[in-house]
Amino acid sequence: LASGSAMVGLAKVGGVGLLFVMQVVMARLLQGAGDYGLVVWAMSLVQVLGVIAALGMQKTVLRFASGYLAQRQFPNLALMVRHTRRLVLGAATLVAILLVAWAWFFAGGEGHALRARVLMIVAMCVPMVALAQLNAGIAQAHRWYALAFMPERLLRPLLVILGCGIAYVSIAGTMRPDHAAWVILLST
C-alpha cells in the first residue's frame, strides 16, 4: 500500500509540473492571449464534460469490481466492466454530439468560426476522457496504480508538449488554436 501511495503521490506531483510546462509551452506557441484562452477554455470544457459523461461509473466500478475480485467472481466483473463501458461510451458520445451541435449553431456565428472549429475538434475528446476516467477506476480496483494514474497525469501532458513542438516546427512557427486542438485530440 505504501509503494502504491508513493507512486500516486509522485504521479500527481509530476503531473502538476508537466501540466505547468504544457501550459507554458502552449502559451508561448500560440499567437496571443485570446488564442491561448480559447484553447484552455475548450480543454477545460472537455474535461468537465468528460467527468460528467462518465456518470460516476468510475467510482461504481471501483466499489463493485473490488468486491468481485475479492470474491473471485470474474464473470460478474467482466459483465459489469463491459456494460459500464458501453454506458459511458454512449453517454459521452451523446455529450460530444451535443457539444458539436452547440458549436455549430450557437458559436458558429459571424466572427466565431475559429471558436466553433476548436470546439468541434475537441468535442471528439469527450468520449476518450470519459473512458479514461472509467478505466482509471477499473485499474484502481485491480490495484494497478501506475495504470490508473500515469496515462492522464503524465503521459497525456508529455504528448501534448511533444505534439505542440512538432506542430510548431512543421507549420513554420505559426500555431493557431485549431492546430492546438488537433494536438490535444491526438494526445488524448
C-alpha positions in Angstrom: 0.0 0.0 0.0 2.8 2.4 0.8 4.5 1.9 -2.5 1.2 2.4 -4.3 0.6 5.6 -2.3 4.1 6.9 -3.1 3.6 6.2 -6.8 0.3 8.0 -6.8 1.8 10.9 -5.0 4.8 11.1 -7.4 2.4 10.9 -10.4 0.3 13.7 -9.0 3.3 15.9 -8.3 5.0 15.1 -11.6 1.7 15.6 -13.4 1.3 19.1 -11.9 4.8 20.0 -13.0 4.1 18.7 -16.5 0.8 20.5 -16.7 2.6 23.7 -15.8 5.2 23.1 -18.6 2.4 22.2 -21.0 0.6 25.4 -20.3 3.8 27.5 -20.7 4.6 25.8 -24.0 1.1 26.3 -25.3 1.1 30.0 -24.2 4.4 30.6 -25.9 3.5 28.9 -29.2 0.0 30.3 -29.6 -0.3 33.8 -31.1 -1.7 35.7 -28.2 -3.7 35.6 -25.0 -7.0 35.2 -26.9 -5.8 32.1 -28.7 -4.4 30.6 -25.6 -7.6 31.4 -23.6 -9.7 29.8 -26.3 -7.6 26.6 -26.2 -7.6 26.4 -22.4 -11.3 27.1 -22.2 -12.0 24.3 -24.7 -9.7 21.9 -22.8 -11.4 22.7 -19.5 -14.9 22.3 -21.0 -13.9 18.9 -22.4 -12.5 17.8 -19.0 -15.7 18.8 -17.2 -17.9 17.2 -19.8 -15.8 14.1 -19.7 -16.2 13.7 -16.0 -20.0 14.4 -16.3 -20.3 11.9 -19.2 -18.6 9.2 -17.1 -21.8 9.3 -15.0 -19.8 8.5 -11.8 -19.2 5.0 -13.1 -15.5 5.1 -12.2 -16.5 5.1 -8.5 -19.2 2.5 -9.0 -16.8 0.2 -10.8 -14.1 0.7 -8.2 -16.6 -0.3 -5.5 -18.1 -3.3 -7.2 -15.0 -4.5 -9.0 -13.1 -4.7 -5.7 -15.8 -6.9 -4.3 -15.9 -9.1 -7.4 -12.2 -9.5 -7.3 -12.1 -10.4 -3.6 -14.9 -13.0 -4.2 -13.2 -14.2 -7.4 -16.4 -13.6 -9.4 -14.6 -12.9 -12.6 -17.7 -13.4 -15.0 -19.6 -10.8 -13.0 -16.6 -8.5 -13.1 -16.3 -8.8 -16.9 -20.0 -8.3 -17.4 -20.0 -5.1 -15.2 -17.0 -3.7 -17.0 -18.5 -4.4 -20.4 -21.8 -2.8 -19.5 -20.3 0.3 -17.8 -18.0 0.9 -20.8 -21.0 0.8 -23.1 -23.0 3.1 -20.9 -20.2 5.6 -20.5 -19.3 5.5 -24.2 -22.9 6.1 -25.2 -23.4 9.0 -22.7 -20.1 10.6 -23.7 -20.8 10.2 -27.4 -24.2 11.9 -26.9 -22.4 14.7 -24.9 -19.9 15.1 -27.7 -22.6 15.3 -30.3 -24.5 17.9 -28.3 -21.2 19.9 -28.0 -20.7 19.8 -31.7 -24.3 20.9 -32.3 -23.9 23.7 -29.8 -20.7 24.8 -31.5 -22.3 24.6 -34.9 -25.4 26.5 -34.2 -24.5 29.0 -31.4 -20.8 29.5 -31.5 -20.5 29.4 -35.3 -21.9 32.9 -35.9 -20.1 35.7 -37.5 -16.6 36.1 -36.1 -16.8 32.9 -34.1 -15.8 30.4 -36.8 -12.5 29.7 -35.0 -14.2 29.0 -31.7 -16.7 26.7 -33.4 -13.9 24.8 -35.2 -11.9 24.4 -31.9 -14.9 23.2 -30.1 -15.8 20.7 -32.8 -12.3 19.2 -32.8 -12.0 18.9 -29.0 -15.6 17.5 -28.7 -14.1 14.3 -30.1 -12.1 14.1 -26.8 -15.1 13.8 -24.6 -15.7 10.0 -25.1 -12.0 9.4 -24.6 -11.8 11.5 -21.4 -14.9 9.7 -20.0 -13.5 6.2 -20.9 -10.1 7.2 -19.3 -12.0 8.1 -16.1 -13.7 4.7 -16.1 -10.6 2.8 -17.0 -8.8 4.5 -14.1 -11.5 3.3 -11.7 -11.1 -0.3 -13.1 -7.3 -0.1 -12.7 -7.6 1.2 -9.2 -9.9 -1.8 -8.3 -7.2 -4.1 -9.6 -4.6 -2.1 -7.6 -2.8 -1.2 -10.8 -2.0 2.3 -9.6 0.6 3.1 -12.3 -2.0 2.3 -15.0 -4.7 4.2 -13.1 -2.8 7.5 -12.8 0.1 7.6 -15.1 -1.6 8.0 -18.5 -3.8 11.0 -17.6 -1.3 12.6 -15.2 2.0 12.1 -17.0 1.6 10.6 -20.5 -1.0 13.0 -21.8 0.8 16.2 -20.9 4.0 14.8 -22.3 2.2 14.0 -25.6 0.7 17.5 -25.8 4.1 19.1 -25.2 5.7 16.9 -27.9 2.8 17.4 -30.3 2.9 21.2 -29.8 6.6 21.2 -30.6 6.1 19.0 -33.7 3.1 21.2 -34.9 5.1 24.4 -34.3 8.1 23.2 -36.3 6.0 21.6 -39.1 3.8 24.7 -39.7 6.7 27.1 -39.8 6.2 28.7 -36.4 2.6 29.8 -36.6 0.4 27.8 -34.3 -3.3 28.6 -34.2 -5.9 27.4 -31.7 -7.3 24.8 -34.1 -3.8 23.3 -34.5 -3.5 23.1 -30.7 -7.0 21.4 -30.7 -5.8 18.7 -33.1 -2.7 18.2 -30.9 -4.9 17.8 -27.8 -7.2 15.4 -29.7 -4.3 13.3 -30.9 -2.8 13.1 -27.4 -6.0 12.0 -25.8 
